[in-house]
PDB file of C-alpha atoms in Angstrom:
ATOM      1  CA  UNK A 484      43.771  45.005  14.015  1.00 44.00           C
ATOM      2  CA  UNK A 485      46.155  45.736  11.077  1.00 37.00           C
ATOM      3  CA  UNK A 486      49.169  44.603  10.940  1.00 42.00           C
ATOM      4  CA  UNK A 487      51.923  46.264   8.982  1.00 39.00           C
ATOM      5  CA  UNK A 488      55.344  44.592   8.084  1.00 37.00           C
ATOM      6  CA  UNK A 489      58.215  46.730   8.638  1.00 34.00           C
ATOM      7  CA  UNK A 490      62.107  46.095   7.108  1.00 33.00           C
ATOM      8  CA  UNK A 491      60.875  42.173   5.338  1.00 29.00           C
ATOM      9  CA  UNK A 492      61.250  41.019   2.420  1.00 29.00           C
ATOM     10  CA  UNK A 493      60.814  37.353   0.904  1.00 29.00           C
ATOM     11  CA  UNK A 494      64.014  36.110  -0.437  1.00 31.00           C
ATOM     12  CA  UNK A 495      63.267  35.473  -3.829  1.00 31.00           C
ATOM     13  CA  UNK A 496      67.021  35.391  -4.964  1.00 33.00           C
ATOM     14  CA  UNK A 497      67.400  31.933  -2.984  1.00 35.00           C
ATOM     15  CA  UNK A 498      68.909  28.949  -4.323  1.00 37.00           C
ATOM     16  CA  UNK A 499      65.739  27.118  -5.954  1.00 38.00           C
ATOM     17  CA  UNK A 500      65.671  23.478  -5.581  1.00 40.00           C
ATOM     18  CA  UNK A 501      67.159  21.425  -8.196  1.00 38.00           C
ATOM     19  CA  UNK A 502      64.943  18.624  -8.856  1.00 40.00           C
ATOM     20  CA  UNK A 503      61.563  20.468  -9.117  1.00 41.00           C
ATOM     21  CA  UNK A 504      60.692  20.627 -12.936  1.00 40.00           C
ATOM     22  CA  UNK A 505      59.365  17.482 -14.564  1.00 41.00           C
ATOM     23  CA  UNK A 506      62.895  16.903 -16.392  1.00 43.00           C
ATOM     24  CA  UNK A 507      64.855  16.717 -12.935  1.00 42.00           C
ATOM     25  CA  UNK A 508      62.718  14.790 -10.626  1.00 45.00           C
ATOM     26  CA  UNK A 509      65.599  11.719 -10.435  1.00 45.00           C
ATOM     27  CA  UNK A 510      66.883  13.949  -7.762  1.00 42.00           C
ATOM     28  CA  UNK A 511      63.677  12.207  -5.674  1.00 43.00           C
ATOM     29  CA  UNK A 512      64.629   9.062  -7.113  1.00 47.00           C
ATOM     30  CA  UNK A 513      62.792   6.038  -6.293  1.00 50.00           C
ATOM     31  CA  UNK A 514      62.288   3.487  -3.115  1.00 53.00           C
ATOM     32  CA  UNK A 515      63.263   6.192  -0.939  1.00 78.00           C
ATOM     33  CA  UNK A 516      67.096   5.635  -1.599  1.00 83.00           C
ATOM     34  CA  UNK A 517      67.823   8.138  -3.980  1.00 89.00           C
ATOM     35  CA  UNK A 518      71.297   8.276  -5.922  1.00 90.00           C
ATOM     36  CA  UNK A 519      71.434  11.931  -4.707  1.00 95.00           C
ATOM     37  CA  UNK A 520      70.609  13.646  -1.399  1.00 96.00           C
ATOM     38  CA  UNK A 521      69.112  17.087  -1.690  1.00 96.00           C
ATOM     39  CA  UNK A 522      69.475  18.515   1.500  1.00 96.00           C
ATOM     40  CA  UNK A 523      67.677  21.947   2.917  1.00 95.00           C
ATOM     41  CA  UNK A 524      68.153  24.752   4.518  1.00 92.00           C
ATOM     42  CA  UNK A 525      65.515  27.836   5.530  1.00 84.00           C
ATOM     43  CA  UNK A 526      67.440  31.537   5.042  1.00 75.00           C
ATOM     44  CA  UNK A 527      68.340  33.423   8.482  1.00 66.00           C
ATOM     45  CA  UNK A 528      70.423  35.545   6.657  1.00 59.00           C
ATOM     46  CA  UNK A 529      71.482  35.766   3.212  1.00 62.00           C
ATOM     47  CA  UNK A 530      70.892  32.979   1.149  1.00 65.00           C
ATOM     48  CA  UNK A 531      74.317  32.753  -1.203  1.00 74.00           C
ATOM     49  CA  UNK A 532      76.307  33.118   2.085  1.00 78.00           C
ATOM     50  CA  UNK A 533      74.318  29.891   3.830  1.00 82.00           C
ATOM     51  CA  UNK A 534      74.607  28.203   0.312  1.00 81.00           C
ATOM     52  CA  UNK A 535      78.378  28.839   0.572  1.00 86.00           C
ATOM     53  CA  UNK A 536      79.167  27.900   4.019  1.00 88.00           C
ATOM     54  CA  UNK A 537      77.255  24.984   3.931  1.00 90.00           C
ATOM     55  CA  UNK A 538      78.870  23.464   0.626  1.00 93.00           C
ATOM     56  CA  UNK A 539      82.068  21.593   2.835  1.00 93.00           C
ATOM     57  CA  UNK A 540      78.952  19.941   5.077  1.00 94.00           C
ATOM     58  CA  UNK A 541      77.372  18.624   2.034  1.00 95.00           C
ATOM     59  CA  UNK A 542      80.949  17.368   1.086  1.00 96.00           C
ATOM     60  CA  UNK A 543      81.703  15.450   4.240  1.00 96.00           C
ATOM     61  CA  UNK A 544      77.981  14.206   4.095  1.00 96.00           C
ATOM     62  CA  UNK A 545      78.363  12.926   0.265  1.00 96.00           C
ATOM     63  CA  UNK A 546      82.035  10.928   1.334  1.00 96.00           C
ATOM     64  CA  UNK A 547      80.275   9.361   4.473  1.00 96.00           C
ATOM     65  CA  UNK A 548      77.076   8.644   2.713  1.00 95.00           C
ATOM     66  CA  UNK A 549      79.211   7.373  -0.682  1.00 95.00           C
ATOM     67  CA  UNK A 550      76.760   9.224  -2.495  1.00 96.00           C
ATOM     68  CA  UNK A 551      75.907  13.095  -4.196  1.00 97.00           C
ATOM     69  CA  UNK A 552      74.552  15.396  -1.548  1.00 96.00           C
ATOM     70  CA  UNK A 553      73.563  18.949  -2.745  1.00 95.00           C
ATOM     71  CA  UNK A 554      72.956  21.611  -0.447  1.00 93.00           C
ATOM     72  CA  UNK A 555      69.795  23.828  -1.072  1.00 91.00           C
ATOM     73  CA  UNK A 556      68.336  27.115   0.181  1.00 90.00           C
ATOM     74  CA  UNK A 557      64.840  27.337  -0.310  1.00 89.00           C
ATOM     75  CA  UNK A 558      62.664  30.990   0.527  1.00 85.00           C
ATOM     76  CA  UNK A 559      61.031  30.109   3.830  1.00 83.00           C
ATOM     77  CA  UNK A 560      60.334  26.831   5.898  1.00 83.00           C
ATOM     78  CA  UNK A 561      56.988  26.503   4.345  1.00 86.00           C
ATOM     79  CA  UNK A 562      58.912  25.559   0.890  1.00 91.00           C
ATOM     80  CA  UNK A 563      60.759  23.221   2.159  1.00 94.00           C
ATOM     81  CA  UNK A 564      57.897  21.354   3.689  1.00 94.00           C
ATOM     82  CA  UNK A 565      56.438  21.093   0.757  1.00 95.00           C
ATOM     83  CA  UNK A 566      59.637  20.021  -1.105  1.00 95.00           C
ATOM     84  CA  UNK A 567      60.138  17.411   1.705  1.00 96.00           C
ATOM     85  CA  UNK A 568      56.612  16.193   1.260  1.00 95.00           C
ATOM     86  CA  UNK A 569      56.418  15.830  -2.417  1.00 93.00           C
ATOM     87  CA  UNK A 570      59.605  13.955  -2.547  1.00 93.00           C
ATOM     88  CA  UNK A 571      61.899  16.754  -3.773  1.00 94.00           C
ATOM     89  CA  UNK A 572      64.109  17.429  -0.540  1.00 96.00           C
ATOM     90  CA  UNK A 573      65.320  14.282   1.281  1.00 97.00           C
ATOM     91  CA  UNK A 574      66.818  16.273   4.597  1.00 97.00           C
ATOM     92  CA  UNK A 575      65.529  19.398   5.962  1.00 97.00           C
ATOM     93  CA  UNK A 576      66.714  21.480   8.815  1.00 96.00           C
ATOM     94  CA  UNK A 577      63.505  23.047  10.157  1.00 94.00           C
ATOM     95  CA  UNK A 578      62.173  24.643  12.852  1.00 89.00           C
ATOM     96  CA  UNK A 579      60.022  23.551  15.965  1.00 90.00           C
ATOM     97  CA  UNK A 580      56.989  25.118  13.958  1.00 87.00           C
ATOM     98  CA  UNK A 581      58.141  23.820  10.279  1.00 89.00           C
ATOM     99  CA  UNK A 582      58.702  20.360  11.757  1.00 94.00           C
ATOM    100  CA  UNK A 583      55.320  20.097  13.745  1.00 93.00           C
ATOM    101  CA  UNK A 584      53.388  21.610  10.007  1.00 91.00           C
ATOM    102  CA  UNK A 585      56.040  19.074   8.081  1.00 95.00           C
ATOM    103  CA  UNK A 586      54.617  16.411  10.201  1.00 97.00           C
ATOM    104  CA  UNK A 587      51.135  16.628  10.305  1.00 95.00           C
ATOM    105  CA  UNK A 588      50.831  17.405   6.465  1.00 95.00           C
ATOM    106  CA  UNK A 589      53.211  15.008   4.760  1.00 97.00           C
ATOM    107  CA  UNK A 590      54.375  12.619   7.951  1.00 97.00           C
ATOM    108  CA  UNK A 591      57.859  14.337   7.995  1.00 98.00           C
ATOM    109  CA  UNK A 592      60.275  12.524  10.804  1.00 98.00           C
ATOM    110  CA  UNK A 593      62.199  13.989  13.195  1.00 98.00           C
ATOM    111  CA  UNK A 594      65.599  12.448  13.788  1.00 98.00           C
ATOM    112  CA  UNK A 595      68.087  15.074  15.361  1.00 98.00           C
ATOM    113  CA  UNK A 596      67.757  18.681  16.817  1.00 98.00           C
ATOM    114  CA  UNK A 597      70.385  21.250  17.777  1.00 96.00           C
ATOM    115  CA  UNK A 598      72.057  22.038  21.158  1.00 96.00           C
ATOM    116  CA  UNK A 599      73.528  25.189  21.920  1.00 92.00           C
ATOM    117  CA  UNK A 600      74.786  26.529  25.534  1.00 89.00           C
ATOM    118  CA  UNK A 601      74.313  22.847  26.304  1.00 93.00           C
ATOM    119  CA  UNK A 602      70.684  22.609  26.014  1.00 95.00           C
ATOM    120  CA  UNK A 603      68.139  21.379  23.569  1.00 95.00           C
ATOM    121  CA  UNK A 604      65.554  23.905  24.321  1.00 95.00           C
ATOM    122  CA  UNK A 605      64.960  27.812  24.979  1.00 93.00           C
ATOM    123  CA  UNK A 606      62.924  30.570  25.533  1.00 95.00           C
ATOM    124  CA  UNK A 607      60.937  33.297  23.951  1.00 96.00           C
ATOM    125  CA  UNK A 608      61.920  36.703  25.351  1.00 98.00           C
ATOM    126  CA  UNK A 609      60.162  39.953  26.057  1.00 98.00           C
ATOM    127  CA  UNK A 610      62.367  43.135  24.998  1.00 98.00           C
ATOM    128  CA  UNK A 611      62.490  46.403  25.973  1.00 98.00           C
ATOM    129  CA  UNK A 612      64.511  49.758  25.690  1.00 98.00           C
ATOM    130  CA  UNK A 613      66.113  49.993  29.378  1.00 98.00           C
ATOM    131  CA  UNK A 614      65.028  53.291  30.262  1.00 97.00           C
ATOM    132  CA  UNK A 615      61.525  52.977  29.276  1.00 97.00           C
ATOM    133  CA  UNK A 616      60.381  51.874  32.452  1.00 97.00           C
ATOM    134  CA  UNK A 617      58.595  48.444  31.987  1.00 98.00           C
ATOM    135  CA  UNK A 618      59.445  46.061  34.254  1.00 97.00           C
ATOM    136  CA  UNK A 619      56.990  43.595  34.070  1.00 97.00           C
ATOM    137  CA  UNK A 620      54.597  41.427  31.769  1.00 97.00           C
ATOM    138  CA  UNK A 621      51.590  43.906  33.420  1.00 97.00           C
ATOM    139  CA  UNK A 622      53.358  46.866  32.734  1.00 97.00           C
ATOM    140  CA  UNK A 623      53.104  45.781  28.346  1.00 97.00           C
ATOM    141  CA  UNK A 624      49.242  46.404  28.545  1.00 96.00           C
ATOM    142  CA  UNK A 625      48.804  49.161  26.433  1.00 97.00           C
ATOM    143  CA  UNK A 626      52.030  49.287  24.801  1.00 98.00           C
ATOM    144  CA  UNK A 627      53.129  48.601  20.753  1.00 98.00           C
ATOM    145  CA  UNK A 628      54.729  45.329  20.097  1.00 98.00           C
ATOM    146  CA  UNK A 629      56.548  43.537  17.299  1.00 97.00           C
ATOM    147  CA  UNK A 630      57.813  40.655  16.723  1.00 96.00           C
ATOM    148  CA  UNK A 631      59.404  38.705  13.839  1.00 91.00           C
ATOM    149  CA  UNK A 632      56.334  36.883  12.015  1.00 85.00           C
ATOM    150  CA  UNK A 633      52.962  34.980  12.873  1.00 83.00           C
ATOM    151  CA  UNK A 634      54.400  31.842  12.560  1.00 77.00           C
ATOM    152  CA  UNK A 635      57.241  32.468  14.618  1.00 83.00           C
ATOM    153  CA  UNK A 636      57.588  29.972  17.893  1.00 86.00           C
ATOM    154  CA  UNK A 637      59.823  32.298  20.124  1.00 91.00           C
ATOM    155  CA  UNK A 638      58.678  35.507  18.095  1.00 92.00           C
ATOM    156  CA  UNK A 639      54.987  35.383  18.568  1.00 92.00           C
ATOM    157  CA  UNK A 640      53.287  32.118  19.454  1.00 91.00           C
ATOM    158  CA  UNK A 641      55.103  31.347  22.680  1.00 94.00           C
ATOM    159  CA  UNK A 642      54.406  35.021  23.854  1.00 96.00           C
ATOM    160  CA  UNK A 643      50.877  35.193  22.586  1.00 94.00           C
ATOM    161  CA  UNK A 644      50.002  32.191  24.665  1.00 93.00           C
ATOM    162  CA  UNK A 645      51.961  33.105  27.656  1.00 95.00           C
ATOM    163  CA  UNK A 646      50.262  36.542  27.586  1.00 96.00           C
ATOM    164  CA  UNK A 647      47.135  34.618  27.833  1.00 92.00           C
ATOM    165  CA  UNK A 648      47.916  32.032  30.451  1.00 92.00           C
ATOM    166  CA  UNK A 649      49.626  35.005  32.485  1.00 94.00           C
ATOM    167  CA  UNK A 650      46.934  38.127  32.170  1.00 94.00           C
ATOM    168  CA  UNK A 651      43.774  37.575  33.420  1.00 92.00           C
ATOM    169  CA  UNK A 652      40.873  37.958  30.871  1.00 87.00           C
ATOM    170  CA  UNK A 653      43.136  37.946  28.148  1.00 90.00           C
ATOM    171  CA  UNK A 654      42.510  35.646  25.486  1.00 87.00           C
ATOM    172  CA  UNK A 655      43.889  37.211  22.163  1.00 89.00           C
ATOM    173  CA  UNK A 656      47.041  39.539  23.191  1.00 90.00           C
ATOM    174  CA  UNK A 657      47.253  41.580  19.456  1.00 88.00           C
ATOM    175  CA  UNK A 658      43.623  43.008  20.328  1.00 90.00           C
ATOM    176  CA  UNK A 659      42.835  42.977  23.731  1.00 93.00           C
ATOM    177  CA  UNK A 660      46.664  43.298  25.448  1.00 96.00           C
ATOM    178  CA  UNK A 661      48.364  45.443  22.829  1.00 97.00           C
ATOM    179  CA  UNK A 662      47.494  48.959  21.682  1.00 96.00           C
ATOM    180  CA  UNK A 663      49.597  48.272  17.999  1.00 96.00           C
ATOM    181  CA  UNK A 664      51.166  46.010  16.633  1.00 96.00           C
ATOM    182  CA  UNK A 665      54.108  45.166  13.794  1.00 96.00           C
ATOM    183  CA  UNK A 666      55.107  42.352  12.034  1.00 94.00           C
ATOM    184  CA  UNK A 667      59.095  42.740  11.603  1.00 94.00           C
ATOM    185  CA  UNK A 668      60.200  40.394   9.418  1.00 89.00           C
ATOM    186  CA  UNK A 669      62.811  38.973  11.480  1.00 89.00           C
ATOM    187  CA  UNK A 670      64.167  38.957  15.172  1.00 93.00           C
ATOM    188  CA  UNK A 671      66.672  41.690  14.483  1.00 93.00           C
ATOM    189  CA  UNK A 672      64.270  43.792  12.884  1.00 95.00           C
ATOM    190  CA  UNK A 673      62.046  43.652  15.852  1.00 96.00           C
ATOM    191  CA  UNK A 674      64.718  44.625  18.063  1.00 97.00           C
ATOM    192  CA  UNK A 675      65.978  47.416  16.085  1.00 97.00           C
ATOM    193  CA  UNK A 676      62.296  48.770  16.088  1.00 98.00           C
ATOM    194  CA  UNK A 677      62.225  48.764  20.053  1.00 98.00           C
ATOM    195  CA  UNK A 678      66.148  50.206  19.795  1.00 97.00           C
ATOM    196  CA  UNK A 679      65.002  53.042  17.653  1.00 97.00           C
ATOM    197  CA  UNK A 680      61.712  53.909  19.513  1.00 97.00           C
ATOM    198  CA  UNK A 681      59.241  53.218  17.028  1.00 97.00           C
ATOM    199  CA  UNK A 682      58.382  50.191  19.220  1.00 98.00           C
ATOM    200  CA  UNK A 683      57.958  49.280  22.897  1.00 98.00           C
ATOM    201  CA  UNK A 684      58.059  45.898  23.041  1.00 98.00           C
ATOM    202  CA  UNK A 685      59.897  42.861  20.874  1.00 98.00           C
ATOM    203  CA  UNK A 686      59.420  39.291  21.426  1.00 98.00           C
ATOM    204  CA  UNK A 687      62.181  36.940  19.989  1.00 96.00           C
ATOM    205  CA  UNK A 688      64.532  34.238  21.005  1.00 92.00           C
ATOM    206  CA  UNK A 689      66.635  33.856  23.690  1.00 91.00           C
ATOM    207  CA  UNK A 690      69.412  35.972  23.385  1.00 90.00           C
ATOM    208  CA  UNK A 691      68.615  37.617  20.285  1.00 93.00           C
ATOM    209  CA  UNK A 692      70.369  40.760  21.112  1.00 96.00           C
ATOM    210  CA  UNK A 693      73.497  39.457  20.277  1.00 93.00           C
ATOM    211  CA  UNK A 694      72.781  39.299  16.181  1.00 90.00           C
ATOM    212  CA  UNK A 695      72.352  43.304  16.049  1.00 95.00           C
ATOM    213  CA  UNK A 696      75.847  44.291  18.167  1.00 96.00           C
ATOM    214  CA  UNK A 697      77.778  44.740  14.865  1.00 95.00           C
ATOM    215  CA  UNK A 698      75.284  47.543  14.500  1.00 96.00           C
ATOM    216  CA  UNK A 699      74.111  48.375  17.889  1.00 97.00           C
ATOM    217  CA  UNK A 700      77.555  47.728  20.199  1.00 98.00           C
ATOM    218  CA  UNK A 701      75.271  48.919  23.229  1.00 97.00           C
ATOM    219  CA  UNK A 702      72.380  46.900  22.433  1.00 97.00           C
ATOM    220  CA  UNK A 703      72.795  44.465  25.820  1.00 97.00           C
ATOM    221  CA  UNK A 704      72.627  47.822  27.812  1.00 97.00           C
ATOM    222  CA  UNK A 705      70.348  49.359  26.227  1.00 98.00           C
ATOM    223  CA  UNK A 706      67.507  46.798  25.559  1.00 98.00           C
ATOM    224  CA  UNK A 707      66.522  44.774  28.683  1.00 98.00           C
ATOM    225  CA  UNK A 708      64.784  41.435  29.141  1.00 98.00           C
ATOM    226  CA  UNK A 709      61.849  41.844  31.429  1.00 98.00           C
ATOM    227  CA  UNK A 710      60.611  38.232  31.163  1.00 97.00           C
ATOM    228  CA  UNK A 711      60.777  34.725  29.371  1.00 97.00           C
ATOM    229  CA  UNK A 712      58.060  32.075  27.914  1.00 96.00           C
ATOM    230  CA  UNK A 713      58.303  28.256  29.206  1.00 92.00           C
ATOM    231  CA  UNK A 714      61.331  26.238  26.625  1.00 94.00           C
ATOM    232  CA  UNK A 715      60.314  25.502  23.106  1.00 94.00           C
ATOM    233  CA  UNK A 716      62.192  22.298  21.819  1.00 95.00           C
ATOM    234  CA  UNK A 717      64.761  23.249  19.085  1.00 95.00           C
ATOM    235  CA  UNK A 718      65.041  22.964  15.679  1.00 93.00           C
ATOM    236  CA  UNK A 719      65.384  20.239  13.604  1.00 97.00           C
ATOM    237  CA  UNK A 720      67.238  18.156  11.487  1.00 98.00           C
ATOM    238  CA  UNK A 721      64.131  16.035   9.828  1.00 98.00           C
ATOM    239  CA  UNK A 722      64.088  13.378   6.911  1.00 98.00           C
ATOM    240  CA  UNK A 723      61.187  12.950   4.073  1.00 96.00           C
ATOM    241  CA  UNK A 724      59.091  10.131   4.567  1.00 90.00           C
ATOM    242  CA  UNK A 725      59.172   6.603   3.107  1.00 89.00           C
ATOM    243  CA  UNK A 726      63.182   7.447   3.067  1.00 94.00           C
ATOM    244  CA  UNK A 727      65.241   4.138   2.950  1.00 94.00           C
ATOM    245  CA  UNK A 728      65.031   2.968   6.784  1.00 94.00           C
ATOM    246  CA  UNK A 729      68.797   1.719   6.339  1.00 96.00           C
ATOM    247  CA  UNK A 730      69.708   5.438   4.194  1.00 96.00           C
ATOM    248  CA  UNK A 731      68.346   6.991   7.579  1.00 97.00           C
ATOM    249  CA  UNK A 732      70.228   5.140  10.166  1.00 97.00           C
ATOM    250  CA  UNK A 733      73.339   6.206   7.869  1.00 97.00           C
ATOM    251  CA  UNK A 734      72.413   9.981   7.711  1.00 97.00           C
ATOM    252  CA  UNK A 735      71.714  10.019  11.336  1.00 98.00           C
ATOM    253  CA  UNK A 736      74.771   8.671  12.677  1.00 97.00           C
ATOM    254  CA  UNK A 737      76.600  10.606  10.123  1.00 97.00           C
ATOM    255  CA  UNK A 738      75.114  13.835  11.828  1.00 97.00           C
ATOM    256  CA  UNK A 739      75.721  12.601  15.006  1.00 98.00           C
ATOM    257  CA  UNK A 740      79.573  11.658  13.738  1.00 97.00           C
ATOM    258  CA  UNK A 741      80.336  15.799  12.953  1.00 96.00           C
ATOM    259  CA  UNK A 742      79.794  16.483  16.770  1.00 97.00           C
ATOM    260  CA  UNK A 743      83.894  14.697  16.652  1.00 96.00           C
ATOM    261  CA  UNK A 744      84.866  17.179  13.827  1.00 96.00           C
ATOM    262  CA  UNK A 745      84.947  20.572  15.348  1.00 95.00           C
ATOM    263  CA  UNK A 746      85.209  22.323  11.466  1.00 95.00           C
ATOM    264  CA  UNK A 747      81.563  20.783  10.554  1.00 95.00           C
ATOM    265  CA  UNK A 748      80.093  22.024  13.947  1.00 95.00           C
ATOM    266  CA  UNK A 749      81.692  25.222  13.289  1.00 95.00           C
ATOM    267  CA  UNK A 750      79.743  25.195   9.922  1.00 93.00           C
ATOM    268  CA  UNK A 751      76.019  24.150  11.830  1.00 92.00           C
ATOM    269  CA  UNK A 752      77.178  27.179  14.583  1.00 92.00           C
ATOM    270  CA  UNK A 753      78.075  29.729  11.362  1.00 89.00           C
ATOM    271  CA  UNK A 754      74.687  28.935   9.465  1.00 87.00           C
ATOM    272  CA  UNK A 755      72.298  28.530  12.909  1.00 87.00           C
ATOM    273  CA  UNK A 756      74.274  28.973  16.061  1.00 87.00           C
ATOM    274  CA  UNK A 757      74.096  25.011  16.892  1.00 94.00           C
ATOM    275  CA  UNK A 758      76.701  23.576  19.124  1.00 96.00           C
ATOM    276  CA  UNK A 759      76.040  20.266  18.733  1.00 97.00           C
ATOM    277  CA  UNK A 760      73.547  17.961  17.414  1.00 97.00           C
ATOM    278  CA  UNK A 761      71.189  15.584  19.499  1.00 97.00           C
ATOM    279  CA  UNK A 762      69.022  13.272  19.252  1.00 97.00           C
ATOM    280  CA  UNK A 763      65.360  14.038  18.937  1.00 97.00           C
ATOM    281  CA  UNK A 764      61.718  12.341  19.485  1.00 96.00           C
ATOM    282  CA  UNK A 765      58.503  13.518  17.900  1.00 97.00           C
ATOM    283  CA  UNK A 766      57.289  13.582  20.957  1.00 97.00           C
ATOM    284  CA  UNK A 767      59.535  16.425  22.043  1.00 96.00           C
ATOM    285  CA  UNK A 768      57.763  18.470  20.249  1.00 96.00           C
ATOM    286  CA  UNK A 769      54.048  18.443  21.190  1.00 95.00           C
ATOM    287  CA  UNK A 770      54.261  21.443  23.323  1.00 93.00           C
ATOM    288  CA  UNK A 771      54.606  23.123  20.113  1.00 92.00           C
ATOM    289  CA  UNK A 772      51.752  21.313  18.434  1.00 93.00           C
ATOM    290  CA  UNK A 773      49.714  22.890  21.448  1.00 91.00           C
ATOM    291  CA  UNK A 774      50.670  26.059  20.834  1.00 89.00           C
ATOM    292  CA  UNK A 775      50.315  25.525  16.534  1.00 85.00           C
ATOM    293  CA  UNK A 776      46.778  24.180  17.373  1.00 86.00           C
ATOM    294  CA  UNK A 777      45.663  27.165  19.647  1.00 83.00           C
ATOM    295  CA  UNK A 778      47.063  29.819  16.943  1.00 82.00           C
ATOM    296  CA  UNK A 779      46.115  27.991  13.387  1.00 78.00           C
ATOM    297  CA  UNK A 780      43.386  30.247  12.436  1.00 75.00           C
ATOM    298  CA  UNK A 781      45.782  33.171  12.469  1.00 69.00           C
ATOM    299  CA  UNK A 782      48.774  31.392  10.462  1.00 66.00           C
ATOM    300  CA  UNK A 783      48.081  31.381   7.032  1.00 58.00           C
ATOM    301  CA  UNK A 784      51.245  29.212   5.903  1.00 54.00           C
ATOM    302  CA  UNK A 785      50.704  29.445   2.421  1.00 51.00           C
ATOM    303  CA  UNK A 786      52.413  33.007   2.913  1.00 45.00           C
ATOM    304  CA  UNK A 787      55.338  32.200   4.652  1.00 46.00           C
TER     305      UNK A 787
END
């Protein structure tokens, strides 16, 4: 089946990552205890206005650390992955999915993950336009769905597997559930398609409708949730590998020191709705490397 983005596009304006060309690789330093942090973020929404809000974090970071600490943009998760891996990026804050690929790839270590409502997990949910008349997971058979991109836990893996463990005889929900398809871009965009009829169903996190009421005021009357996926762990705060065992402890509990100082949570719930940050175990997250391993022949990351 073809799938057709709708509303996306890469952001190629990002902040690129200092550090990259062959005359500025002393930002990876040596020994794993660089003399500057390079720390990075994936874009939810523009990238100037995450590079801006983020710049007093990096501050507070570089005067507990005693030490430069640069806060970077990059275009997608995939980038900074590979920036992590190849020694380029010391701290990344990536997703369930980016952590699990981070991971496997380049041994990438979880150390902290986000909290918000008080919990350190949630759910994928199914979206549709209240008065369309689905009420149930049954009642999608047949219908058009979207959903932010393939690589997406809450947007399409979560529901493509539930689908499956839920419908009888259904093994791959694009072709066999679903009469069409679209790949939004993003979790708003597949919400405004449902809003604006063009699709009947969007799956994206749990409770995505609230990033499109500057837009759509009505949008938690008028879209309705008609079910939920089991909890996907949160995202991450990770660290490169071979980092400085002693550098780590000190990033860690510096982390876990801004859940005291309400301005630097404010930042993490400005740039990614986090309340407060947690600790985290790799093995949190192998519900996730289920779902990554059932789905890899349809991800091609190198286009993320």
């Amino acid at each position: 089946m073809k799938r057709y983005v709708y509303m996306f596009s890469i952001l190629t304006g990002a902040m690129l990552l200092t550090g990259c060309g062959e005359d500025n690789n002393e930002a990876a330093d040596t020994e794993g205890a660089p003399d500057e942090i390079v720390m990075g973020f994936v874009p939810t929404t523009d990238s100037d206005e995450i590079a801006s809000t983020v710049e007093p974090l990096a501050e507070r970071l570089s005067e507990i650390l005693d030490r430069p600490v640069e806060g970077t943009v990059m275009t997608s998760f995939s980038a900074l992955v590979e920036a992590m891996g190849n020694g380029q990026a010391h701290i990344g804050f990536l997703p369930a999915f980016g952590y699990v690929q981070g991971n496997e790839e380049y041994g990438i270590e979880v150390m902290l993950k986000s909290e918000r409502d008080g919990a350190d997990s949630y759910r994928a949910q199914y979206v549709v336009r209240a008065d369309s008349g689905l009420e149930t997971l049954e009642d999608l058979e047949g219908t058009q769905w979207t959903f932010p991109d393939v690589a997406s836990p809450a947007g399409y893996l979560f529901p493509a597997a539930h689908i499956g463990e839920e419908i009888d005889g259904v093994q791959d929900a694009e072709t066999e559930f679903f009469s069409g398809v679209l790949e939004a871009g993003s979790h708003d965009n597949a919400l405004i398609a449902v809003m604006e009829g063009e699709m009947d169903v969007a799956t994206t996190y749990e409770d995505a409708r609230e990033v499109i009421l500057d837009d759509y005021p009505d949008a938690m009357e008028d879209l309705t949730v008609i079910d939920y996926t089991d909890d996907i762990p949160n995202d991450t705060i990770s660290i490169m590998p071979e980092l400085d065992e002693g550098l780590a402890d000190d990033i860690k509990e510096a982390f876990l020191q801004f859940n005291e100082e309400e301005e630097m949570i404010q930042i993490m719930n400005d740039v990614y709705r986090w309340d407060a940050i947690v600790e985290a175990e790799d093995s949190d997250y192998d519900i996730v490397r289920e779902t990554y391993e059932a789905f890899r022949d349809e991800i091609d990351v190198d286009d993320l």
